[in-house]
Structures are given as structure tokens and as C-alpha cells.
Short mmCIF file of N, CA, C and O in Angstrom, two decimals:
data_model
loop_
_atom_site.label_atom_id
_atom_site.label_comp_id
_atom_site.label_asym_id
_atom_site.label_seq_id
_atom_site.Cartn_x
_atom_site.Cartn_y
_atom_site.Cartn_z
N UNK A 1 6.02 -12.21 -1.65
CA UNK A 1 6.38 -13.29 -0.74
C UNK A 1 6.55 -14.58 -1.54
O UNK A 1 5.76 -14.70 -2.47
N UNK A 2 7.20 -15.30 -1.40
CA UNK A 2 7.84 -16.28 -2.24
C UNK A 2 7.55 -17.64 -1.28
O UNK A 2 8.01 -17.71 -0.14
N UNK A 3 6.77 -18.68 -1.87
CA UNK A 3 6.60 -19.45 -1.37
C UNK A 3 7.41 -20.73 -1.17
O UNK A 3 8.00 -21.24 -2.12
N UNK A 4 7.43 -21.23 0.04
CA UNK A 4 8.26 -22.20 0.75
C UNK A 4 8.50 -23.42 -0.53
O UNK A 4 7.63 -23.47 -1.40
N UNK A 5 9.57 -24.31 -0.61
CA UNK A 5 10.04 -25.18 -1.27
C UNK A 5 9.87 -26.60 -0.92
O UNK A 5 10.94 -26.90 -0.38
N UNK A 6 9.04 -27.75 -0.92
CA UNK A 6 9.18 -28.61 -0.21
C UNK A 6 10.27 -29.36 -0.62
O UNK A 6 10.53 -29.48 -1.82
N UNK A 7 10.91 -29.85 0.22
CA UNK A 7 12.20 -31.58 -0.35
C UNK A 7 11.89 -32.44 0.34
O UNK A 7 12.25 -32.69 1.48
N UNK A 8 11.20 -32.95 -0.31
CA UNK A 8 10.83 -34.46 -0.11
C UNK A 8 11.64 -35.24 -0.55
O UNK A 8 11.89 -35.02 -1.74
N UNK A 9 12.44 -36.51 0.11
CA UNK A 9 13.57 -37.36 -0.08
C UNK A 9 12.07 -38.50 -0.58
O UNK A 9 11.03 -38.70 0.05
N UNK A 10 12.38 -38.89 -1.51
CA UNK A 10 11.49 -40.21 -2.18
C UNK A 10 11.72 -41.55 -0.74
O UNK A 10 10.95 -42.01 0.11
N UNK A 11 13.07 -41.75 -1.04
CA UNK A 11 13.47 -43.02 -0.02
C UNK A 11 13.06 -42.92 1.18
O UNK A 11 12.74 -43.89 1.86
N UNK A 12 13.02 -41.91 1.49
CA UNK A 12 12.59 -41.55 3.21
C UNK A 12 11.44 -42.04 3.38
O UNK A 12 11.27 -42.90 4.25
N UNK A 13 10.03 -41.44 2.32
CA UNK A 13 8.64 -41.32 2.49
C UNK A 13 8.15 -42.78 1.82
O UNK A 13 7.13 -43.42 2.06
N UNK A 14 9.31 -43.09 0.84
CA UNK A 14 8.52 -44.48 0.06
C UNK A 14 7.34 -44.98 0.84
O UNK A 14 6.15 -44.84 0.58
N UNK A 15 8.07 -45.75 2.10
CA UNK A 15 6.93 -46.58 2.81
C UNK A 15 5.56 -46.30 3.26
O UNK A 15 4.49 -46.86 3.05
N UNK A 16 5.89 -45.35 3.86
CA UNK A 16 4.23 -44.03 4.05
C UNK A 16 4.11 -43.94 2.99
O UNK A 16 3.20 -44.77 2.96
N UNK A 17 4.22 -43.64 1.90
CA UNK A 17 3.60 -43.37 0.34
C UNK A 17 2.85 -45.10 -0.04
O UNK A 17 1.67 -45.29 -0.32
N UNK A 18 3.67 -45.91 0.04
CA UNK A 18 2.81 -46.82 -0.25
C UNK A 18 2.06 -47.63 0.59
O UNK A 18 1.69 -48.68 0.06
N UNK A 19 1.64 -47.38 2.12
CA UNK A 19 0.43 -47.45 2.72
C UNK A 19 -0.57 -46.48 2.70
O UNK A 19 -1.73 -46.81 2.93
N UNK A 20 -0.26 -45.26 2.45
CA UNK A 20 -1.16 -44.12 2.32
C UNK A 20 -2.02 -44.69 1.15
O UNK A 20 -3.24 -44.81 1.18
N UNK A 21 -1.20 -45.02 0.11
CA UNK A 21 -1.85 -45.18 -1.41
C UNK A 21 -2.87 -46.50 -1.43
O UNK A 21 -3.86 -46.53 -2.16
N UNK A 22 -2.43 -47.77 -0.39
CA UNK A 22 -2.83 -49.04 -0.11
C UNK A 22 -3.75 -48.72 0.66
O UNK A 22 -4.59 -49.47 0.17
N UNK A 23 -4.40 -48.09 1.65
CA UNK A 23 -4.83 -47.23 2.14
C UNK A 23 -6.27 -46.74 1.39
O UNK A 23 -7.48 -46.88 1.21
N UNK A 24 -5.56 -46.34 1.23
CA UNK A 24 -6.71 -45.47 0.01
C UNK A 24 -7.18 -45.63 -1.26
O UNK A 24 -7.97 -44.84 -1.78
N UNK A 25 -6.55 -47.00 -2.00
CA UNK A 25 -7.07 -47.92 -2.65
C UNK A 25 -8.23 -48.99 -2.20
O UNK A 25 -9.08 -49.33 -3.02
N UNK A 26 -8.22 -49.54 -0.80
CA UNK A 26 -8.91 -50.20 -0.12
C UNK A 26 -9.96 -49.66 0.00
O UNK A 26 -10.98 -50.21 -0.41
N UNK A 27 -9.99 -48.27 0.67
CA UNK A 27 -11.26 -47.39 0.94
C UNK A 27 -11.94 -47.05 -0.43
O UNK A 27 -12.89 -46.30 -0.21
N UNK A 28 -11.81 -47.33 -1.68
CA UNK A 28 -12.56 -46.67 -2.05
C UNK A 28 -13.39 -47.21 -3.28
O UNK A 28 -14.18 -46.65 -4.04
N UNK A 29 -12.68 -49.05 -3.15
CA UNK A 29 -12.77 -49.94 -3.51
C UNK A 29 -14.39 -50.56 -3.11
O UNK A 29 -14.83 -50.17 -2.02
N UNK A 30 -15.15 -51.37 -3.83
CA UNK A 30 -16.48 -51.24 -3.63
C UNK A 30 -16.45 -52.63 -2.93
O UNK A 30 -16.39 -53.74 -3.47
N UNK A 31 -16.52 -52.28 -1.48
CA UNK A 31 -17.00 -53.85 -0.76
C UNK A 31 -18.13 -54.70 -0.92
O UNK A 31 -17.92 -55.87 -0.59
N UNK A 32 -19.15 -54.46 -1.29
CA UNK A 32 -20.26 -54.94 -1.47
C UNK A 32 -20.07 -55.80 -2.84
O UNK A 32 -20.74 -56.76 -3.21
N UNK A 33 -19.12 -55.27 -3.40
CA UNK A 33 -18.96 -56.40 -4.53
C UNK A 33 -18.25 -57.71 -4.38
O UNK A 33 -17.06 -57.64 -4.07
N UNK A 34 -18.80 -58.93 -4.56
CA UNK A 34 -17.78 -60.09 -4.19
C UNK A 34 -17.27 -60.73 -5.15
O UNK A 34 -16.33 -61.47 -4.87
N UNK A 35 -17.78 -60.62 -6.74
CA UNK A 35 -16.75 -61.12 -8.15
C UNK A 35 -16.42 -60.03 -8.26
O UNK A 35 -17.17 -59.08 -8.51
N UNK A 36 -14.78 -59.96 -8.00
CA UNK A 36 -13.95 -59.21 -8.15
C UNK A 36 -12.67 -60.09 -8.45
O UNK A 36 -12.55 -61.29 -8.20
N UNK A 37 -11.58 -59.15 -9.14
CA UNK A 37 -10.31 -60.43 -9.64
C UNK A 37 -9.85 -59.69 -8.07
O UNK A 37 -10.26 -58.62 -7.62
N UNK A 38 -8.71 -60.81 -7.34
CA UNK A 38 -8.17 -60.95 -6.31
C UNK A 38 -6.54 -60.87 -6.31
O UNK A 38 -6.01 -61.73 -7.01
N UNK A 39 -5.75 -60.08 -5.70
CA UNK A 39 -4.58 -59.87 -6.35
C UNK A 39 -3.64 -60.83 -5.05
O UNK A 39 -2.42 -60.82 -4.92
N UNK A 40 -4.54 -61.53 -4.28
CA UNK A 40 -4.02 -62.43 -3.43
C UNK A 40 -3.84 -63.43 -3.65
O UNK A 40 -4.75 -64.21 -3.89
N UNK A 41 -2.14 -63.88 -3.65
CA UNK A 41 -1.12 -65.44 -3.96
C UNK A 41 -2.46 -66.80 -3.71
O UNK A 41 -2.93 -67.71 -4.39
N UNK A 42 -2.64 -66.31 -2.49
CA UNK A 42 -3.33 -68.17 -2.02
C UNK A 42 -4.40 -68.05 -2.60
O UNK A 42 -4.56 -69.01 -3.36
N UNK A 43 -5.64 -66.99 -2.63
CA UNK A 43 -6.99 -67.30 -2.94
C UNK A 43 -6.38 -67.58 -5.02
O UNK A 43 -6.86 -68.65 -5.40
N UNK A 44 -5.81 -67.10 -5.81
CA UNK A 44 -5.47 -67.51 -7.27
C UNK A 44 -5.07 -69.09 -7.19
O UNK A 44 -5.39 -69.91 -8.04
N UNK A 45 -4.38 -69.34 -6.10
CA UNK A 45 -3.93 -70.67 -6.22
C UNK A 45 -4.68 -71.75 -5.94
O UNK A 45 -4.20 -72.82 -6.29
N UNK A 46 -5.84 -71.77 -5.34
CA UNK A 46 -6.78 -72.76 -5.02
C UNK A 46 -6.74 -73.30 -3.48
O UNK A 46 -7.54 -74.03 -2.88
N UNK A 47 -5.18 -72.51 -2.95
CA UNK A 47 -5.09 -73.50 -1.68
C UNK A 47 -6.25 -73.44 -0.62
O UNK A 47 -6.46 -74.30 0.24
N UNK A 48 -7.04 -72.15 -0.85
CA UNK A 48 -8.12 -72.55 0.76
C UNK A 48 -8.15 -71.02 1.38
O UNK A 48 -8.05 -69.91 0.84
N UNK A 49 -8.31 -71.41 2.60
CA UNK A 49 -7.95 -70.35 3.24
C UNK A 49 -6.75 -69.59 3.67
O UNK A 49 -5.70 -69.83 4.26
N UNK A 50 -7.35 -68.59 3.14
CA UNK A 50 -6.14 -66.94 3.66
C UNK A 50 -6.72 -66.22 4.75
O UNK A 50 -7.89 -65.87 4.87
N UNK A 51 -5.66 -66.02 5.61
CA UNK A 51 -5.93 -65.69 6.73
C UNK A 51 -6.00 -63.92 6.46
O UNK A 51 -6.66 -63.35 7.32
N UNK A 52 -5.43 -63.05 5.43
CA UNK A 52 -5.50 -62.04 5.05
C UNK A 52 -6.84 -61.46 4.04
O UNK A 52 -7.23 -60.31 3.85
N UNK A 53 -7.23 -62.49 3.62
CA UNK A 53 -8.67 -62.08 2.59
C UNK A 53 -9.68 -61.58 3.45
O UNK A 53 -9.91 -62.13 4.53
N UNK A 54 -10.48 -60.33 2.97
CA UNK A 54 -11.30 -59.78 3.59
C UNK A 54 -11.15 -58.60 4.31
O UNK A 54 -12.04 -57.85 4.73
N UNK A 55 -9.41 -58.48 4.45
CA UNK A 55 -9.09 -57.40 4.49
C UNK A 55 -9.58 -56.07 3.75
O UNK A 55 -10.02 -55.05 4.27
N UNK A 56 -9.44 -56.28 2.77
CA UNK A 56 -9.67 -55.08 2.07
C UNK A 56 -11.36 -54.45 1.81
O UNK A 56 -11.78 -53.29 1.73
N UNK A 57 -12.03 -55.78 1.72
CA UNK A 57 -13.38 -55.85 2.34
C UNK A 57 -13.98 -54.73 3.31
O UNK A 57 -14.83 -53.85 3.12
N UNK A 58 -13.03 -55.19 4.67
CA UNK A 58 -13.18 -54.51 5.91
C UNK A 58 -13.09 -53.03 5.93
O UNK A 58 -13.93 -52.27 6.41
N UNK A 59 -11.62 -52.60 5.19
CA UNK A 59 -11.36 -51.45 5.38
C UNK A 59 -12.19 -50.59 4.52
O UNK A 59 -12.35 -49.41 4.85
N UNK A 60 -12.92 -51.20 3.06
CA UNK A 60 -13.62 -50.09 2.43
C UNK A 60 -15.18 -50.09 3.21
O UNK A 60 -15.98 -49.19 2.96
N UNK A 61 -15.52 -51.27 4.23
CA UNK A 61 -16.63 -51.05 4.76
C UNK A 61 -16.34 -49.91 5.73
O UNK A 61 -16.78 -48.77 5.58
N UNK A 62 -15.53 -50.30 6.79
CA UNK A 62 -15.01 -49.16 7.65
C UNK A 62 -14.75 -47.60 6.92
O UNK A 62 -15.21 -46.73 7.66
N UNK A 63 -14.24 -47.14 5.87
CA UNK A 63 -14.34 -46.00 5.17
C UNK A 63 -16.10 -45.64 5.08
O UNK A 63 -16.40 -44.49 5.40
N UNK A 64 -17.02 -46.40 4.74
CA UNK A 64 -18.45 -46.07 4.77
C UNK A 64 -18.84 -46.03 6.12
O UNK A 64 -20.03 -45.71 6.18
N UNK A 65 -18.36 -46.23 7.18
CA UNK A 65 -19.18 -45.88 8.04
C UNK A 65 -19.97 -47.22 8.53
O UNK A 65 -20.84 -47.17 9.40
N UNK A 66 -19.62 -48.28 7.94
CA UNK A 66 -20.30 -49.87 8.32
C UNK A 66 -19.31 -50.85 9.00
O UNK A 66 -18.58 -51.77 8.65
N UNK A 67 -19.72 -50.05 10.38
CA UNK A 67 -18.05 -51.08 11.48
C UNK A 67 -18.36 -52.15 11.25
O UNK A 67 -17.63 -52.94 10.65
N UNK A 68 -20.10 -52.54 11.88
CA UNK A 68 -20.29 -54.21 11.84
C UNK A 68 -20.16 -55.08 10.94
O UNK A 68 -20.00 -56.28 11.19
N UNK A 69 -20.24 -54.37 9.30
CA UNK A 69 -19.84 -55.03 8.37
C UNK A 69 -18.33 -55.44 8.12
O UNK A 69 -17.91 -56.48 7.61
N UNK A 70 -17.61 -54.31 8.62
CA UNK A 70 -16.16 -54.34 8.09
C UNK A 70 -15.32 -55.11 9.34
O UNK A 70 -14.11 -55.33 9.25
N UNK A 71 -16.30 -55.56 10.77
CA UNK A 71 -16.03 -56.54 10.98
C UNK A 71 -16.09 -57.91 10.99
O UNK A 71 -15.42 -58.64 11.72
N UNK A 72 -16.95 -58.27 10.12
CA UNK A 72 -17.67 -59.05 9.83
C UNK A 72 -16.41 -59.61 8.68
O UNK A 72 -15.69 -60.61 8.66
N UNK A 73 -16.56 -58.51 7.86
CA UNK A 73 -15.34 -59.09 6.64
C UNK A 73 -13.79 -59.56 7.35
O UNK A 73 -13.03 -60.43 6.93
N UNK A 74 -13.68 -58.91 8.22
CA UNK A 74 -12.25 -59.36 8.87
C UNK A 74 -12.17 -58.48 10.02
O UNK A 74 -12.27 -57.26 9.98
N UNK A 75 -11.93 -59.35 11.24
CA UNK A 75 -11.84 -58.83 12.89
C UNK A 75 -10.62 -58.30 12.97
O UNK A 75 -10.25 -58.17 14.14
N UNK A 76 -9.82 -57.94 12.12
CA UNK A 76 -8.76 -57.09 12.46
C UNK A 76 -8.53 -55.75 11.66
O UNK A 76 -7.50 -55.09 11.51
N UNK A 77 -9.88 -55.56 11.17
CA UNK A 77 -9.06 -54.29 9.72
C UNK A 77 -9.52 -53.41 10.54
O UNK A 77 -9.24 -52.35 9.98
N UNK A 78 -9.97 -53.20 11.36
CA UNK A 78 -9.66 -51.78 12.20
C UNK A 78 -8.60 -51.86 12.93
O UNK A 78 -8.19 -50.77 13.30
N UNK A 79 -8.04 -52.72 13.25
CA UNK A 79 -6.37 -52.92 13.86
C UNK A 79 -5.61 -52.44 13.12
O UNK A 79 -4.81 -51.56 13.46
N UNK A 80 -5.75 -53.16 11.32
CA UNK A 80 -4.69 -52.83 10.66
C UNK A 80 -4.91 -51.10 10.57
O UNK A 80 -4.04 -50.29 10.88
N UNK A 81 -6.22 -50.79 10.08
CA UNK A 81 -5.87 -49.02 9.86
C UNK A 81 -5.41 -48.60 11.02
O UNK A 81 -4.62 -47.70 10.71
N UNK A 82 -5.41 -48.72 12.52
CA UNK A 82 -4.50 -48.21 13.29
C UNK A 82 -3.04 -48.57 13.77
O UNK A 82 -2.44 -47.90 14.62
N UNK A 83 -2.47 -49.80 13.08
CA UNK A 83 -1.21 -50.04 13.09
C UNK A 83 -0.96 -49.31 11.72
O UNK A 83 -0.01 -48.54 11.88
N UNK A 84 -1.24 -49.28 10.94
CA UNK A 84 -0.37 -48.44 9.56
C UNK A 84 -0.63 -46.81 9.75
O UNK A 84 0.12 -45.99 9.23
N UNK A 85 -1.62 -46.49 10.44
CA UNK A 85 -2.02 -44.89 10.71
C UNK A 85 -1.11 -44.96 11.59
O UNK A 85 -0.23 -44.50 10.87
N UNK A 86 -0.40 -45.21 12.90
CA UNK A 86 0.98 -45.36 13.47
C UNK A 86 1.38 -45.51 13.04
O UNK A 86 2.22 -44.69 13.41
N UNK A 87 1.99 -46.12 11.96
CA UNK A 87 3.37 -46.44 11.58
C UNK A 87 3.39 -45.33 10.32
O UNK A 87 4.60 -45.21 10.08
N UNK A 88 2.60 -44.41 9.33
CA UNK A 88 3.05 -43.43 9.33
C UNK A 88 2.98 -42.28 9.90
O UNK A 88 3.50 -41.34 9.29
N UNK A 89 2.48 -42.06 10.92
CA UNK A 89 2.59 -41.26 11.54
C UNK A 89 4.04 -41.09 12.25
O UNK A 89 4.56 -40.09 12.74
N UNK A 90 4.49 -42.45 12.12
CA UNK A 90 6.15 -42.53 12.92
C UNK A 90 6.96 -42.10 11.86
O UNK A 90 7.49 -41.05 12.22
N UNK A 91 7.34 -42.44 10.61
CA UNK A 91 7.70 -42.17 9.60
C UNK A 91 7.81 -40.49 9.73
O UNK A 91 8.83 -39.88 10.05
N UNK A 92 6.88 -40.06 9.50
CA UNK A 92 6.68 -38.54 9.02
C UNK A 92 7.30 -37.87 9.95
O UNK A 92 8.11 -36.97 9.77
N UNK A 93 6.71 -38.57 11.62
CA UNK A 93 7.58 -37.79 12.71
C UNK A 93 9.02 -37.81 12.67
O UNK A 93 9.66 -36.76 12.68
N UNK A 94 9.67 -39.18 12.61
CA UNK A 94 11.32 -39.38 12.70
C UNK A 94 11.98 -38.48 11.30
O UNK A 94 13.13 -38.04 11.30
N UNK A 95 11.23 -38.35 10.40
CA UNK A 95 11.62 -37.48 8.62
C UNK A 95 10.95 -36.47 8.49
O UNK A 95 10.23 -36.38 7.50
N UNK A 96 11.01 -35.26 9.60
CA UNK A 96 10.53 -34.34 9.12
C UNK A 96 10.45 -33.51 7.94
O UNK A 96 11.53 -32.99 7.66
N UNK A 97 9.45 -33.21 7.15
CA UNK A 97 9.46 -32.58 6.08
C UNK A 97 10.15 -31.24 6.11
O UNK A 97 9.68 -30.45 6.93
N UNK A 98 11.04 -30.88 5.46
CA UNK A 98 12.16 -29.50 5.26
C UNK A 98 11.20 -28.82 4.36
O UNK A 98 10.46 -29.50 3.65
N UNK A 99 11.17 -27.42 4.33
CA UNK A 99 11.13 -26.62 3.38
C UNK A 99 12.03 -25.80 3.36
O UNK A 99 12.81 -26.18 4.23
N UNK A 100 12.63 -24.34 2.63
CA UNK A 100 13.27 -23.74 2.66
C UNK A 100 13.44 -22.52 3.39
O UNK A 100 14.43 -21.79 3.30
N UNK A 101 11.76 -22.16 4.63
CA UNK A 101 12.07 -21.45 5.44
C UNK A 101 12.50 -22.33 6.30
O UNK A 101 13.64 -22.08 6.70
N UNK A 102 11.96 -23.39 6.80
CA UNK A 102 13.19 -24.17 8.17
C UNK A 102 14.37 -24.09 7.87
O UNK A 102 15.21 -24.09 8.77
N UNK A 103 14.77 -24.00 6.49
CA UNK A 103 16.53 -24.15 6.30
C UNK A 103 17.35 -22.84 6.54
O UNK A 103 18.53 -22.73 6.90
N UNK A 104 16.22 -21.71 6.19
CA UNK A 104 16.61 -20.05 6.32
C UNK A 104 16.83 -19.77 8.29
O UNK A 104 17.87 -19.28 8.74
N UNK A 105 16.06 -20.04 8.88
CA UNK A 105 16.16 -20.34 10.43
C UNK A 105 16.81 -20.79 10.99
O UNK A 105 16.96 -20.41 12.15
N UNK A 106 17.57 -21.86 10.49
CA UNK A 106 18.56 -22.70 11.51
C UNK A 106 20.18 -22.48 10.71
O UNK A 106 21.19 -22.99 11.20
#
């Protein structure tokens, strides 16, 4: 038995590929640490407050299992993991993945 072929179109999945990966960089990233270098424009620049910092905070607390913390770091990063967990989930649905028995079938 000869196993199925996946084709994955790069362009299709890019975007899901790089929230999956953003994603899962966040989670696994050590929140409890706070000197860390910051790859965020405003906090390098001195201006103040970012309304986005703490994000990433949130989501690796939320990966442990520490809601109150990871809301604490930012009141929306359980929003964001369920707006980007929708939005690839839309992705994947509208680009279904082909292999070469769906192509033998139709």
C-alpha cells in the first residue's frame, strides 16, 4: 500500500504557518521572566506605552494553565488565541489539504 502524497501550496498555508509558529513561540516562551530583549517597535523606542506588550506574557501563562496570570499580563490574550485559532481554522477549511487519494476519487 503506498502512502498518500501531501501538496501543500506554501502561499495558501503561509498565514496559518506563521500564526501557528507565533503561536507556539509565545507558549513556550518563559513568562515569568521579565529581562528579556523585546522585539516590540515602541517598548525599544522609549515611547511609553504599548497597548500590545504583555501579550506574549499572557499567552505563555495561558499555555501553563495560569488564566489569572495571563490575564493579568494582558485582558485580551485569550481573545487573541481564539481569534487566530479561527482564523486558521478558516484558512485550512477554505484550502483544503489534497493528497493523492482525493485526486484518485474525483
Amino acid at each position: 500500500m503506498r502512502l498518500p502524497r501531501i501538496n501543500l501550496k506554501l502561499p495558501k498555508y503561509s498565514e496559518a504557518i506563521i500564526w501557528i509558529l507565533g503561536i507556539i513561540l509565545m507558549a513556550i516562551s518563559n513568562p515569568y521572566e521579565s529581562s528579556h530583549y523585546s522585539l516590540c517597535l515602541i517598548k525599544n523606542s522609549g515611547l511609553g506605552f504599548c497597548p500590545g506588550c504583555g501579550l506574549g506574557h499572557s499567552i505563555g501563562f495561558l499555555a501553563r494553565g495560569e488564566i489569572l496570570l495571563s490575564f493579568k499580563s494582558h485582558p485580551l490574550g485569550i481573545f487573541a488565541i481564539l481569534v487566530l485559532s479561527y482564523r486558521i481554522f478558516r484558512i485550512f477549511k477554505n484550502n483544503p489539504i489534497k493528497t493523492d487519494l482525493n485526486e484518485q476519487n474525483h
